[in-house]
Structure formats: structure tokens, C-alpha cells
mmCIF file of C-alpha atoms and ligand atoms in Angstrom:
data_model
loop_
_atom_site.group_PDB
_atom_site.id
_atom_site.type_symbol
_atom_site.label_atom_id
_atom_site.label_comp_id
_atom_site.label_asym_id
_atom_site.label_seq_id
_atom_site.Cartn_x
_atom_site.Cartn_y
_atom_site.Cartn_z
ATOM 1 C CA MET A 28 11.200 -22.445 22.812
ATOM 2 C CA LYS A 29 10.759 -18.811 23.861
ATOM 3 C CA SER A 30 7.154 -19.098 25.065
ATOM 4 C CA LYS A 31 5.866 -15.540 25.455
ATOM 5 C CA HIS A 32 8.427 -14.052 23.079
ATOM 6 C CA VAL A 33 7.586 -12.974 19.552
ATOM 7 C CA LEU A 34 10.221 -11.958 17.024
ATOM 8 C CA ALA A 35 9.106 -8.983 14.928
ATOM 9 C CA PHE A 36 10.932 -8.142 11.690
ATOM 10 C CA SER A 37 10.814 -4.764 9.904
ATOM 11 C CA ALA A 38 9.811 -3.259 13.240
ATOM 12 C CA LYS A 39 10.775 0.414 13.307
ATOM 13 C CA SER A 40 10.937 2.458 16.509
ATOM 14 C CA TYR A 41 7.282 3.539 16.147
ATOM 15 C CA ASP A 42 6.152 -0.108 15.684
ATOM 16 C CA GLN A 43 8.170 -1.184 18.710
ATOM 17 C CA GLU A 44 6.616 1.575 20.815
ATOM 18 C CA PHE A 45 3.022 0.700 19.862
ATOM 19 C CA LEU A 46 3.613 -3.086 20.092
ATOM 20 C CA SER A 47 5.062 -2.882 23.572
ATOM 21 C CA ILE A 48 2.225 -0.620 24.790
ATOM 22 C CA VAL A 49 -0.573 -2.868 23.517
ATOM 23 C CA ALA A 50 1.142 -6.151 24.483
ATOM 24 C CA GLU A 51 1.230 -5.051 28.159
ATOM 25 C CA ASN A 52 2.521 -8.054 30.132
ATOM 26 C CA ASN A 53 0.938 -10.642 27.840
ATOM 27 C CA LEU A 54 3.712 -10.838 25.246
ATOM 28 C CA GLU A 55 7.359 -9.808 24.811
ATOM 29 C CA PHE A 56 8.297 -8.447 21.405
ATOM 30 C CA ASP A 57 11.939 -8.868 20.389
ATOM 31 C CA CYS A 58 12.379 -6.567 17.405
ATOM 32 C CA TYR A 59 14.643 -6.234 14.396
ATOM 33 C CA ASN A 60 14.256 -3.181 12.199
ATOM 34 C CA PHE A 61 15.479 -5.058 9.106
ATOM 35 C CA ALA A 62 13.434 -7.275 6.800
ATOM 36 C CA LEU A 63 12.682 -10.973 7.071
ATOM 37 C CA ASP A 64 14.121 -12.821 4.064
ATOM 38 C CA PRO A 65 16.069 -16.033 3.393
ATOM 39 C CA ILE A 66 19.216 -14.439 4.875
ATOM 40 C CA SER A 67 17.715 -13.131 8.116
ATOM 41 C CA ALA A 68 15.234 -15.999 8.645
ATOM 42 C CA SER A 69 17.636 -18.105 10.748
ATOM 43 C CA MET A 70 17.566 -15.366 13.400
ATOM 44 C CA ALA A 71 14.051 -16.569 14.227
ATOM 45 C CA ASN A 72 15.399 -19.937 15.375
ATOM 46 C CA GLY A 73 13.466 -20.945 18.490
ATOM 47 C CA TYR A 74 10.615 -18.477 18.024
ATOM 48 C CA GLU A 75 7.236 -20.164 17.667
ATOM 49 C CA VAL A 76 5.689 -16.840 16.576
ATOM 50 C CA VAL A 77 7.232 -14.420 14.099
ATOM 51 C CA SER A 78 5.721 -11.119 13.020
ATOM 52 C CA ALA A 79 6.329 -9.607 9.582
ATOM 53 C CA PHE A 80 5.353 -6.593 7.496
ATOM 54 C CA VAL A 81 4.500 -5.678 3.879
ATOM 55 C CA ASN A 82 7.937 -5.924 2.279
ATOM 56 C CA ASP A 83 9.274 -8.956 4.142
ATOM 57 C CA ASP A 84 10.102 -11.762 1.745
ATOM 58 C CA LEU A 85 8.126 -14.800 2.885
ATOM 59 C CA CYS A 86 9.118 -16.991 -0.036
ATOM 60 C CA GLU A 87 9.444 -20.781 0.178
ATOM 61 C CA ASN A 88 13.109 -20.494 1.220
ATOM 62 C CA THR A 89 12.326 -18.173 4.126
ATOM 63 C CA LEU A 90 9.410 -20.353 5.230
ATOM 64 C CA ASN A 91 11.550 -23.526 5.124
ATOM 65 C CA ILE A 92 14.113 -21.915 7.423
ATOM 66 C CA LEU A 93 11.407 -20.630 9.782
ATOM 67 C CA ALA A 94 9.756 -24.068 9.921
ATOM 68 C CA LYS A 95 13.095 -25.742 10.731
ATOM 69 C CA GLY A 96 13.573 -23.231 13.550
ATOM 70 C CA GLY A 97 10.197 -24.142 15.076
ATOM 71 C CA THR A 98 8.024 -21.275 13.829
ATOM 72 C CA LYS A 99 4.339 -22.195 13.776
ATOM 73 C CA LEU A 100 2.652 -18.820 13.317
ATOM 74 C CA ILE A 101 3.412 -15.778 11.196
ATOM 75 C CA ALA A 102 1.531 -12.695 12.338
ATOM 76 C CA LEU A 103 1.461 -10.178 9.516
ATOM 77 C CA ARG A 104 1.116 -6.569 10.650
ATOM 78 C CA CYS A 105 -0.604 -5.696 7.380
ATOM 79 C CA ALA A 106 -3.600 -6.694 5.266
ATOM 80 C CA GLY A 107 -1.936 -7.811 2.023
ATOM 81 C CA TYR A 108 -0.181 -11.188 1.853
ATOM 82 C CA ASN A 109 1.072 -11.123 -1.746
ATOM 83 C CA ASN A 110 4.602 -11.421 -0.241
ATOM 84 C CA VAL A 111 3.845 -14.850 1.267
ATOM 85 C CA ASP A 112 4.092 -18.199 -0.535
ATOM 86 C CA LEU A 113 0.770 -19.504 0.783
ATOM 87 C CA LYS A 114 1.195 -22.992 -0.670
ATOM 88 C CA ALA A 115 4.581 -23.407 1.007
ATOM 89 C CA ALA A 116 3.200 -22.125 4.334
ATOM 90 C CA LYS A 117 0.364 -24.651 4.164
ATOM 91 C CA LYS A 118 2.743 -27.502 3.276
ATOM 92 C CA LEU A 119 4.984 -26.597 6.217
ATOM 93 C CA ASP A 120 1.979 -26.246 8.537
ATOM 94 C CA ILE A 121 2.804 -22.636 9.352
ATOM 95 C CA LYS A 122 -0.335 -20.649 10.102
ATOM 96 C CA LEU A 123 -0.715 -17.116 8.861
ATOM 97 C CA VAL A 124 -2.775 -14.302 10.376
ATOM 98 C CA ASN A 125 -3.144 -10.734 9.158
ATOM 99 C CA VAL A 126 -4.731 -7.409 10.039
ATOM 100 C CA PRO A 127 -7.592 -7.370 7.529
ATOM 101 C CA ALA A 128 -8.434 -3.676 7.764
ATOM 102 C CA TYR A 129 -6.611 -0.908 9.510
ATOM 103 C CA SER A 130 -8.196 2.451 9.206
ATOM 104 C CA PRO A 131 -9.231 2.369 5.562
ATOM 105 C CA HIS A 132 -10.090 6.020 6.308
ATOM 106 C CA ALA A 133 -6.385 6.780 6.705
ATOM 107 C CA VAL A 134 -5.546 5.453 3.218
ATOM 108 C CA ALA A 135 -8.637 7.023 1.638
ATOM 109 C CA GLU A 136 -7.847 10.432 3.133
ATOM 110 C CA TYR A 137 -4.229 10.121 2.020
ATOM 111 C CA THR A 138 -5.352 9.268 -1.519
ATOM 112 C CA ILE A 139 -7.441 12.448 -1.619
ATOM 113 C CA ALA A 140 -4.477 14.405 -0.222
ATOM 114 C CA LEU A 141 -2.277 13.180 -3.103
ATOM 115 C CA MET A 142 -4.950 14.100 -5.654
ATOM 116 C CA LEU A 143 -5.441 17.616 -4.289
ATOM 117 C CA ALA A 144 -1.731 18.268 -3.813
ATOM 118 C CA LEU A 145 -1.078 17.322 -7.444
ATOM 119 C CA GLY A 146 -4.135 19.085 -8.868
ATOM 120 C CA ARG A 147 -3.220 22.375 -7.151
ATOM 121 C CA ASN A 148 0.600 22.082 -7.381
ATOM 122 C CA LEU A 149 1.055 22.283 -3.615
ATOM 123 C CA PRO A 150 4.638 20.898 -3.390
ATOM 124 C CA ARG A 151 5.882 23.462 -5.894
ATOM 125 C CA ALA A 152 3.936 26.306 -4.270
ATOM 126 C CA TYR A 153 5.278 25.353 -0.827
ATOM 127 C CA ASN A 154 8.904 25.330 -1.993
ATOM 128 C CA ARG A 155 8.463 28.493 -4.027
ATOM 129 C CA VAL A 156 7.070 30.575 -1.155
ATOM 130 C CA LYS A 157 9.844 29.334 1.160
ATOM 131 C CA ASP A 158 12.244 30.887 -1.336
ATOM 132 C CA GLY A 159 10.414 34.223 -1.270
ATOM 133 C CA ASN A 160 8.815 33.624 -4.684
ATOM 134 C CA PHE A 161 5.102 34.479 -4.715
ATOM 135 C CA SER A 162 4.611 34.202 -8.469
ATOM 136 C CA LEU A 163 1.682 32.092 -9.648
ATOM 137 C CA ASN A 164 3.255 31.186 -12.991
ATOM 138 C CA GLY A 165 3.165 27.420 -13.480
ATOM 139 C CA LEU A 166 0.786 26.838 -10.547
ATOM 140 C CA LEU A 167 -2.485 26.819 -12.500
ATOM 141 C CA GLY A 168 -4.672 24.045 -11.109
ATOM 142 C CA PHE A 169 -8.022 22.487 -11.946
ATOM 143 C CA ASP A 170 -11.397 22.087 -10.209
ATOM 144 C CA PHE A 171 -12.300 18.562 -9.109
ATOM 145 C CA TYR A 172 -15.962 19.551 -9.396
ATOM 146 C CA GLN A 173 -17.534 17.669 -12.364
ATOM 147 C CA LYS A 174 -14.368 15.693 -13.121
ATOM 148 C CA THR A 175 -14.772 11.974 -13.792
ATOM 149 C CA VAL A 176 -12.847 9.741 -11.428
ATOM 150 C CA GLY A 177 -12.316 6.029 -12.116
ATOM 151 C CA ILE A 178 -11.809 3.765 -9.105
ATOM 152 C CA ILE A 179 -10.314 0.317 -9.703
ATOM 153 C CA GLY A 180 -11.361 -1.849 -6.752
ATOM 154 C CA GLY A 181 -14.485 -0.730 -4.907
ATOM 155 C CA GLY A 182 -13.718 -2.362 -1.557
ATOM 156 C CA LYS A 183 -13.301 -0.591 1.789
ATOM 157 C CA ILE A 184 -10.778 2.039 0.680
ATOM 158 C CA GLY A 185 -12.158 2.459 -2.848
ATOM 159 C CA GLN A 186 -15.653 3.127 -1.482
ATOM 160 C CA LEU A 187 -14.406 5.719 1.012
ATOM 161 C CA VAL A 188 -12.405 7.472 -1.715
ATOM 162 C CA GLY A 189 -15.470 7.502 -3.979
ATOM 163 C CA GLN A 190 -17.716 8.928 -1.246
ATOM 164 C CA ARG A 191 -15.258 11.753 -0.613
ATOM 165 C CA LEU A 192 -15.019 12.525 -4.318
ATOM 166 C CA LYS A 193 -18.809 12.520 -4.671
ATOM 167 C CA ALA A 194 -18.817 15.256 -2.016
ATOM 168 C CA PHE A 195 -16.557 17.298 -4.318
ATOM 169 C CA GLY A 196 -19.143 16.910 -7.098
ATOM 170 C CA CYS A 197 -17.146 14.364 -9.096
ATOM 171 C CA ASN A 198 -18.697 11.765 -11.350
ATOM 172 C CA VAL A 199 -17.450 8.451 -9.898
ATOM 173 C CA LEU A 200 -16.937 5.353 -12.055
ATOM 174 C CA VAL A 201 -15.900 2.067 -10.480
ATOM 175 C CA TYR A 202 -14.533 -1.218 -11.741
ATOM 176 C CA GLU A 203 -15.242 -3.821 -9.054
ATOM 177 C CA PRO A 204 -15.772 -7.520 -9.791
ATOM 178 C CA TYR A 205 -17.646 -8.511 -6.614
ATOM 179 C CA LYS A 206 -19.185 -5.514 -4.791
ATOM 180 C CA MET A 207 -20.940 -3.764 -7.668
ATOM 181 C CA GLN A 208 -24.230 -3.372 -5.767
ATOM 182 C CA GLN A 209 -22.599 -1.744 -2.725
ATOM 183 C CA CYS A 210 -20.823 0.686 -5.045
ATOM 184 C CA GLU A 211 -23.945 1.499 -7.019
ATOM 185 C CA LYS A 212 -25.824 2.202 -3.763
ATOM 186 C CA LEU A 213 -23.200 4.849 -3.028
ATOM 187 C CA GLY A 214 -23.966 6.510 -6.348
ATOM 188 C CA PHE A 215 -20.949 5.234 -8.272
ATOM 189 C CA GLN A 216 -21.415 4.041 -11.834
ATOM 190 C CA ALA A 217 -20.203 0.457 -12.301
ATOM 191 C CA VAL A 218 -18.301 0.136 -15.578
ATOM 192 C CA ASP A 219 -15.910 -2.238 -17.300
ATOM 193 C CA LEU A 220 -12.190 -1.523 -17.247
ATOM 194 C CA ALA A 221 -12.038 -0.225 -20.818
ATOM 195 C CA THR A 222 -14.769 2.350 -20.108
ATOM 196 C CA LEU A 223 -13.034 3.394 -16.901
ATOM 197 C CA PHE A 224 -9.691 3.863 -18.651
ATOM 198 C CA THR A 225 -11.130 5.797 -21.601
ATOM 199 C CA GLN A 226 -13.523 8.093 -19.667
ATOM 200 C CA SER A 227 -11.711 9.018 -16.460
ATOM 201 C CA ASP A 228 -9.875 12.280 -15.845
ATOM 202 C CA ILE A 229 -8.452 10.781 -12.660
ATOM 203 C CA ILE A 230 -7.739 7.067 -12.115
ATOM 204 C CA THR A 231 -7.072 5.657 -8.667
ATOM 205 C CA LEU A 232 -6.180 2.068 -7.764
ATOM 206 C CA HIS A 233 -7.661 0.303 -4.749
ATOM 207 C CA CYS A 234 -7.556 -3.386 -5.669
ATOM 208 C CA PRO A 235 -5.242 -6.029 -4.207
ATOM 209 C CA LEU A 236 -2.136 -7.237 -6.028
ATOM 210 C CA LEU A 237 -3.064 -10.586 -7.579
ATOM 211 C CA GLU A 238 -1.865 -12.440 -10.660
ATOM 212 C CA ASP A 239 -4.661 -10.822 -12.701
ATOM 213 C CA THR A 240 -4.092 -7.321 -11.341
ATOM 214 C CA ARG A 241 -0.281 -7.251 -11.743
ATOM 215 C CA HIS A 242 0.460 -4.451 -14.242
ATOM 216 C CA ILE A 243 -3.259 -3.736 -14.609
ATOM 217 C CA VAL A 244 -1.988 -0.333 -15.744
ATOM 218 C CA ASN A 245 0.303 -1.164 -18.660
ATOM 219 C CA ALA A 246 1.254 0.370 -22.024
ATOM 220 C CA GLU A 247 -1.987 -0.794 -23.648
ATOM 221 C CA MET A 248 -4.176 0.675 -20.884
ATOM 222 C CA LEU A 249 -2.149 3.884 -20.812
ATOM 223 C CA PHE A 250 -2.780 4.240 -24.541
ATOM 224 C CA MET A 251 -6.549 4.078 -23.855
ATOM 225 C CA MET A 252 -6.463 6.789 -21.191
ATOM 226 C CA LYS A 253 -7.456 10.421 -21.713
ATOM 227 C CA GLN A 254 -4.791 12.961 -22.523
ATOM 228 C CA ASP A 255 -3.615 14.697 -19.282
ATOM 229 C CA VAL A 256 -4.934 11.947 -17.016
ATOM 230 C CA MET A 257 -4.089 11.918 -13.294
ATOM 231 C CA LEU A 258 -2.981 8.503 -12.022
ATOM 232 C CA ILE A 259 -2.906 7.632 -8.313
ATOM 233 C CA ASN A 260 -1.669 4.416 -6.719
ATOM 234 C CA THR A 261 -1.844 3.910 -2.959
ATOM 235 C CA SER A 262 -2.405 0.132 -3.199
ATOM 236 C CA ARG A 263 0.537 -1.981 -4.351
ATOM 237 C CA GLY A 264 3.411 -0.921 -6.607
ATOM 238 C CA ALA A 265 3.190 -3.778 -9.092
ATOM 239 C CA LEU A 266 -0.331 -2.761 -10.125
ATOM 240 C CA LEU A 267 1.512 -0.316 -12.387
ATOM 241 C CA ASP A 268 4.001 -1.219 -15.081
ATOM 242 C CA THR A 269 6.241 1.560 -13.828
ATOM 243 C CA LYS A 270 8.454 1.655 -16.947
ATOM 244 C CA ALA A 271 5.372 2.187 -19.135
ATOM 245 C CA VAL A 272 4.107 4.868 -16.728
ATOM 246 C CA LEU A 273 7.475 6.631 -16.877
ATOM 247 C CA LYS A 274 7.257 6.699 -20.670
ATOM 248 C CA SER A 275 3.745 8.162 -20.504
ATOM 249 C CA ILE A 276 4.946 10.966 -18.264
ATOM 250 C CA LYS A 277 7.807 11.723 -20.654
ATOM 251 C CA ASN A 278 5.468 11.820 -23.651
ATOM 252 C CA ARG A 279 3.010 13.972 -21.618
ATOM 253 C CA LYS A 280 0.054 11.565 -21.692
ATOM 254 C CA ILE A 281 -0.001 11.466 -17.890
ATOM 255 C CA ALA A 282 -0.220 14.988 -16.507
ATOM 256 C CA TYR A 283 -0.061 13.988 -12.824
ATOM 257 C CA LEU A 284 1.204 10.923 -11.010
ATOM 258 C CA GLY A 285 0.857 10.254 -7.286
ATOM 259 C CA ILE A 286 2.292 7.027 -5.921
ATOM 260 C CA ASP A 287 2.670 5.879 -2.330
ATOM 261 C CA VAL A 288 3.832 2.417 -3.414
ATOM 262 C CA TYR A 289 6.418 1.245 -5.926
ATOM 263 C CA GLU A 290 7.164 -2.071 -7.635
ATOM 264 C CA GLU A 291 10.702 -2.235 -6.250
ATOM 265 C CA GLU A 292 9.961 -0.530 -2.945
ATOM 266 C CA SER A 293 11.226 -3.382 -0.779
ATOM 267 C CA ASN A 294 14.847 -2.277 -1.292
ATOM 268 C CA LEU A 295 14.126 1.361 -0.493
ATOM 269 C CA PHE A 296 11.034 2.157 1.497
ATOM 270 C CA PHE A 297 10.815 2.528 5.276
ATOM 271 C CA ASP A 298 14.560 3.336 5.521
ATOM 272 C CA ASP A 299 16.715 6.466 5.249
ATOM 273 C CA HIS A 300 18.741 6.373 2.007
ATOM 274 C CA SER A 301 19.578 10.075 1.996
ATOM 275 C CA LEU A 302 23.321 9.382 2.052
ATOM 276 C CA ASP A 303 23.214 6.498 -0.437
ATOM 277 C CA ILE A 304 23.764 6.526 -4.178
ATOM 278 C CA ILE A 305 20.404 5.061 -5.119
ATOM 279 C CA GLN A 306 20.863 2.548 -7.931
ATOM 280 C CA ASP A 307 17.219 2.366 -8.991
ATOM 281 C CA ASP A 308 17.095 4.671 -12.027
ATOM 282 C CA ILE A 309 13.329 4.396 -12.438
ATOM 283 C CA ILE A 310 12.371 5.802 -9.051
ATOM 284 C CA GLN A 311 15.148 8.376 -9.283
ATOM 285 C CA ARG A 312 13.818 9.562 -12.635
ATOM 286 C CA LEU A 313 10.231 9.654 -11.346
ATOM 287 C CA ILE A 314 11.269 11.838 -8.430
ATOM 288 C CA THR A 315 12.707 14.458 -10.825
ATOM 289 C CA PHE A 316 9.406 15.280 -12.544
ATOM 290 C CA PRO A 317 7.555 18.403 -11.369
ATOM 291 C CA ASN A 318 4.157 16.703 -11.821
ATOM 292 C CA VAL A 319 4.913 13.563 -9.790
ATOM 293 C CA ILE A 320 4.606 12.950 -6.058
ATOM 294 C CA VAL A 321 6.266 9.830 -4.674
ATOM 295 C CA THR A 322 5.870 8.946 -1.005
ATOM 296 C CA GLY A 323 7.212 5.949 0.887
ATOM 297 C CA HIS A 324 4.144 3.829 1.717
ATOM 298 C CA GLN A 325 2.731 6.160 4.352
ATOM 299 C CA GLY A 326 -0.941 5.998 3.379
ATOM 300 C CA TYR A 327 -1.717 3.877 6.431
ATOM 301 C CA PHE A 328 0.574 5.815 8.765
ATOM 302 C CA THR A 329 -1.662 7.458 11.354
ATOM 303 C CA GLN A 330 -1.803 6.975 15.108
ATOM 304 C CA LYS A 331 -5.159 5.249 14.862
ATOM 305 C CA SER A 332 -3.921 2.784 12.227
ATOM 306 C CA LEU A 333 -0.747 1.896 14.127
ATOM 307 C CA GLN A 334 -2.732 1.385 17.314
ATOM 308 C CA HIS A 335 -5.171 -0.866 15.435
ATOM 309 C CA ILE A 336 -2.433 -2.828 13.615
ATOM 310 C CA CYS A 337 -0.593 -3.532 16.850
ATOM 311 C CA SER A 338 -3.644 -4.419 18.936
ATOM 312 C CA THR A 339 -5.010 -6.759 16.227
ATOM 313 C CA THR A 340 -1.576 -8.388 15.895
ATOM 314 C CA VAL A 341 -1.396 -8.967 19.650
ATOM 315 C CA THR A 342 -4.942 -10.410 19.702
ATOM 316 C CA ASN A 343 -4.114 -12.676 16.726
ATOM 317 C CA ILE A 344 -1.019 -14.013 18.510
ATOM 318 C CA LEU A 345 -2.794 -14.514 21.849
ATOM 319 C CA GLN A 346 -5.567 -16.477 20.097
ATOM 320 C CA PHE A 347 -2.866 -18.789 18.712
ATOM 321 C CA MET A 348 -1.032 -19.133 22.037
ATOM 322 C CA GLN A 349 -4.252 -19.886 23.898
ATOM 323 C CA GLY A 350 -5.351 -22.463 21.310
ATOM 324 C CA GLU A 351 -8.396 -20.420 20.312
ATOM 325 C CA GLN A 352 -9.890 -20.056 16.854
ATOM 326 C CA LEU A 353 -7.770 -17.740 14.683
ATOM 327 C CA LEU A 354 -10.297 -15.150 13.592
ATOM 328 C CA ASN A 355 -7.940 -13.476 11.136
ATOM 329 C CA GLN A 356 -6.360 -16.573 9.649
ATOM 330 C CA VAL A 357 -5.346 -16.290 6.010
ATOM 331 C CA ILE A 358 -6.353 -19.455 4.201
ATOM 332 C CA ALA A 359 -4.258 -20.717 1.281
HETATM 333 P P1 LIG B 428 -10.677 -4.574 0.091
HETATM 334 O O1 LIG B 428 -10.432 -6.028 0.041
HETATM 335 O O2 LIG B 428 -11.744 -4.046 0.990
HETATM 336 O O3 LIG B 428 -10.967 -4.027 -1.377
HETATM 337 C C1 LIG B 428 -10.308 -4.479 -2.508
HETATM 338 C C2 LIG B 428 -11.346 -4.599 -3.604
HETATM 339 O O4 LIG B 428 -10.677 -4.957 -4.811
HETATM 340 C C3 LIG B 428 -12.369 -5.709 -3.305
HETATM 341 O O5 LIG B 428 -13.669 -5.163 -3.288
HETATM 342 C C4 LIG B 428 -12.180 -6.699 -4.440
HETATM 343 O O6 LIG B 428 -13.382 -7.272 -4.859
HETATM 344 C C5 LIG B 428 -11.572 -5.809 -5.500
HETATM 345 N N1 LIG B 428 -10.882 -6.576 -6.532
HETATM 346 C C6 LIG B 428 -10.439 -7.865 -6.490
HETATM 347 N N2 LIG B 428 -9.914 -8.222 -7.678
HETATM 348 C C7 LIG B 428 -10.022 -7.132 -8.476
HETATM 349 C C8 LIG B 428 -9.692 -6.883 -9.832
HETATM 350 N N3 LIG B 428 -9.121 -7.825 -10.589
HETATM 351 N N4 LIG B 428 -9.940 -5.664 -10.326
HETATM 352 C C9 LIG B 428 -10.526 -4.697 -9.575
HETATM 353 N N5 LIG B 428 -10.885 -4.889 -8.294
HETATM 354 C C10 LIG B 428 -10.637 -6.088 -7.757
HETATM 355 O O7 LIG B 428 -9.261 -3.898 0.432
HETATM 356 P P2 LIG B 428 -8.984 -2.421 0.955
HETATM 357 O O8 LIG B 428 -8.907 -2.428 2.439
HETATM 358 O O9 LIG B 428 -9.894 -1.470 0.280
HETATM 359 O O10 LIG B 428 -7.492 -2.209 0.407
HETATM 360 C C11 LIG B 428 -7.212 -2.011 -0.968
HETATM 361 C C12 LIG B 428 -5.723 -2.082 -1.169
HETATM 362 O O11 LIG B 428 -5.096 -0.987 -0.501
HETATM 363 C C13 LIG B 428 -5.069 -3.313 -0.522
HETATM 364 O O12 LIG B 428 -5.094 -4.388 -1.392
HETATM 365 C C14 LIG B 428 -3.670 -2.860 -0.241
HETATM 366 O O13 LIG B 428 -2.871 -3.252 -1.339
HETATM 367 C C15 LIG B 428 -3.757 -1.336 -0.200
HETATM 368 N N6 LIG B 428 -3.369 -0.742 1.070
HETATM 369 C C16 LIG B 428 -2.417 0.253 1.050
HETATM 370 C C17 LIG B 428 -2.011 0.866 2.206
HETATM 371 C C18 LIG B 428 -1.004 1.994 2.209
HETATM 372 O O14 LIG B 428 -0.479 2.343 3.278
HETATM 373 N N7 LIG B 428 -0.695 2.621 1.096
HETATM 374 C C19 LIG B 428 -2.543 0.425 3.512
HETATM 375 C C20 LIG B 428 -3.596 -0.589 3.423
HETATM 376 C C21 LIG B 428 -3.953 -1.159 2.234
#
């Protein structure tokens, strides 16, 4: 058993740099930049602690292989654990820890950046001026002041997004099953989903991906939305039925789409595919629209977040190695 060694999957050069700085001499991170899945899992043979990220496939198969190889702890370098078969982990007695919150400000600020960039046509203006074209035709934007914004999920990020939009003079609606009071204290109006979908000019998703939130934006909900709605998703790709969203862009119901996450992102995101023939026709089609911004899951990607993710991960692992209580344990 490699005692102080931790095997980190999906660890890019920037992760490796931050992990090694915060680990100091307490831990040794051996890193692979590819994902953990049933094929790569056997590479963790002999590692008691394995670290994984958002798009690693921690299905029952992967967990079985890890357990056979002696893995006892999986340290997620992210908050969400929808990619982990929790029941299988429990059965195999593999413990799971996560990083519950890493700079929600980073994601909230990024969400606002997507909204403003879309609302004022910044990508097109940027490219146009680079080409010596200073015409304003086609760049007409809108004021956020007095627009109604619907937030689905009024947790840490949703609340920060709402506060920022209130400062713009927006009317903020929120659909939040558990933290209604906190949201109302911030001046948001708590509403049901149908009201949010029918009344919002801008809809932004900040809830986790669960069985009941998968495809929370689907054909039926899109039908209810206002003409020319702006839709933003910086949470998890499968909150949107992307095929239905694509249709609604083609039939001009959605006037603006900003997504930092995508249902099938695990085969694409975090890697350079610029020389590949990308086979995913949905994302390729989305990228062609002038009123769509797609980014590759970078909402969290600030220095402060990375520093926090890595230091929490190291603390989580040291708690396990020293037999202490796991403060960030994910319970099945
Ligand atoms: P949080 O747990 O503080 O807030 C989520 C809120 O969603 C909670 O208040 C919860 O009550 C609510 N919720 C639960 N079920 C719901 C439902 N059925 N409908 C509506 N709301 C529901 O989480 P936080 O930190 O605000 O993160 C939100 C999401 O942002 C995460 O789930 C994650 O998917 C995503 N995220 C994206 C990042 C990126 O880089 N793009 C980085 C970090 C998180």
C-alpha cells in the first residue's frame, strides 16, 4: 500500500500545481490527466486514497475495481456527486468526501458575465471590431434594469446571483424548495416553478442534478416560457433537455442561451479537441448560433477556487489518514 501517495484522476497541469503546493510534505499526489472510469480504474491498484473530479465515472463497475485494488477513500475535488453510485460505495465500504463549496462567488460572477455578454452581444462585437468593422447593426442589446429574472435553486450560488441582479434593478423570482425564507429576506419573490417559467425574462439554473431535477427544463417547460427568453445554465448539463432547447432556439422561442455545462460534456470538456472531428452534433450545432455562448465548465475556474478545492481536498484526505472525523463526508 502506497501510504502517503494519492492517485488523482482528471488532474490537469493547473490542478497538479495547486495540489502539490498545498500538500507540502504531507501527501504525494500521483496524477493522471485522464478520467477515472471502469477502464482506467485498475491503475489505482494499491492506492488507499483516490481523488476524482466532476466528469469521472464512479459507477458500480469502477467502484468494484477500486475496492478490489484496496481503495478506501475517494476524495472528490468538486461539490456535486451525481457521478458516484452512492449505494455501491456504501456496500463496498468506500468512503466519499467532497468540497462542499468552493467560491460560490466565482460561479455567481461567471453567471452574470454570461448574462451580460449575451444581452449586449459582446462576443460578436469583439470579433467584429477585430476585423475593423465598427458597425452597430445587429448589436442592439437590452437593459437588465426592471427585467424579471427567475432563479431555480436559491442556495449559495443562486442567492449570490440574485443579490447581484437586485443591484441591477431586476425583479428576482426564485424557486427553492428548502431555503425560501433566506431568499425572501434577500428580497426575492418565492414562486412555484410554473410562475417562474411563465413570468421570467431570464431564467438561470442553480439547483443540483437529482432525479427530480433532470431535464427540469424540457419541451413542456420551454412551451410555458416567455417569447425571447434568456436561459442560463452554470449548474449541471442534464438539468436541460438539450435537444428540446436546441429546437427552441431554432424556432426562436429562446433568444439567448448561455451554458457552461452540457449533458454529454464528459467526452469533451476539459480537453483540447481543436484537431478532432467532433461527433456530437448537438453541441456542434449549438456552437453555430450567434445568440448562444457555450463554455467548457469554467464557472468555478478562478485562483481562489482552485486554491480552496485543493486545500479542502488535502484536509479531507489527511483527516482520513489520521483516523479523524471526516467533516466533509458524503453520506449515501
Ligand atoms: P447549494 O446546495 O448551496 O444550492 C442548491 C440549492 O438547490 C439548494 O438550496 C437546494 O435546496 C436547491 N434545490 C434542491 N432541489 C431542488 C429542486 N428540485 N428545484 C430547485 N431547487 C432545488 O449549491 P450551490 O453551491 O449553490 O451550487 C449549485 C449548483 O452549481 C451545484 O449543484 C453544481 O451543480 C453547480 N456548480 C457549478 C460549477 C461550475 O463551475 N459551473 C461549480 C460549482 C457548482
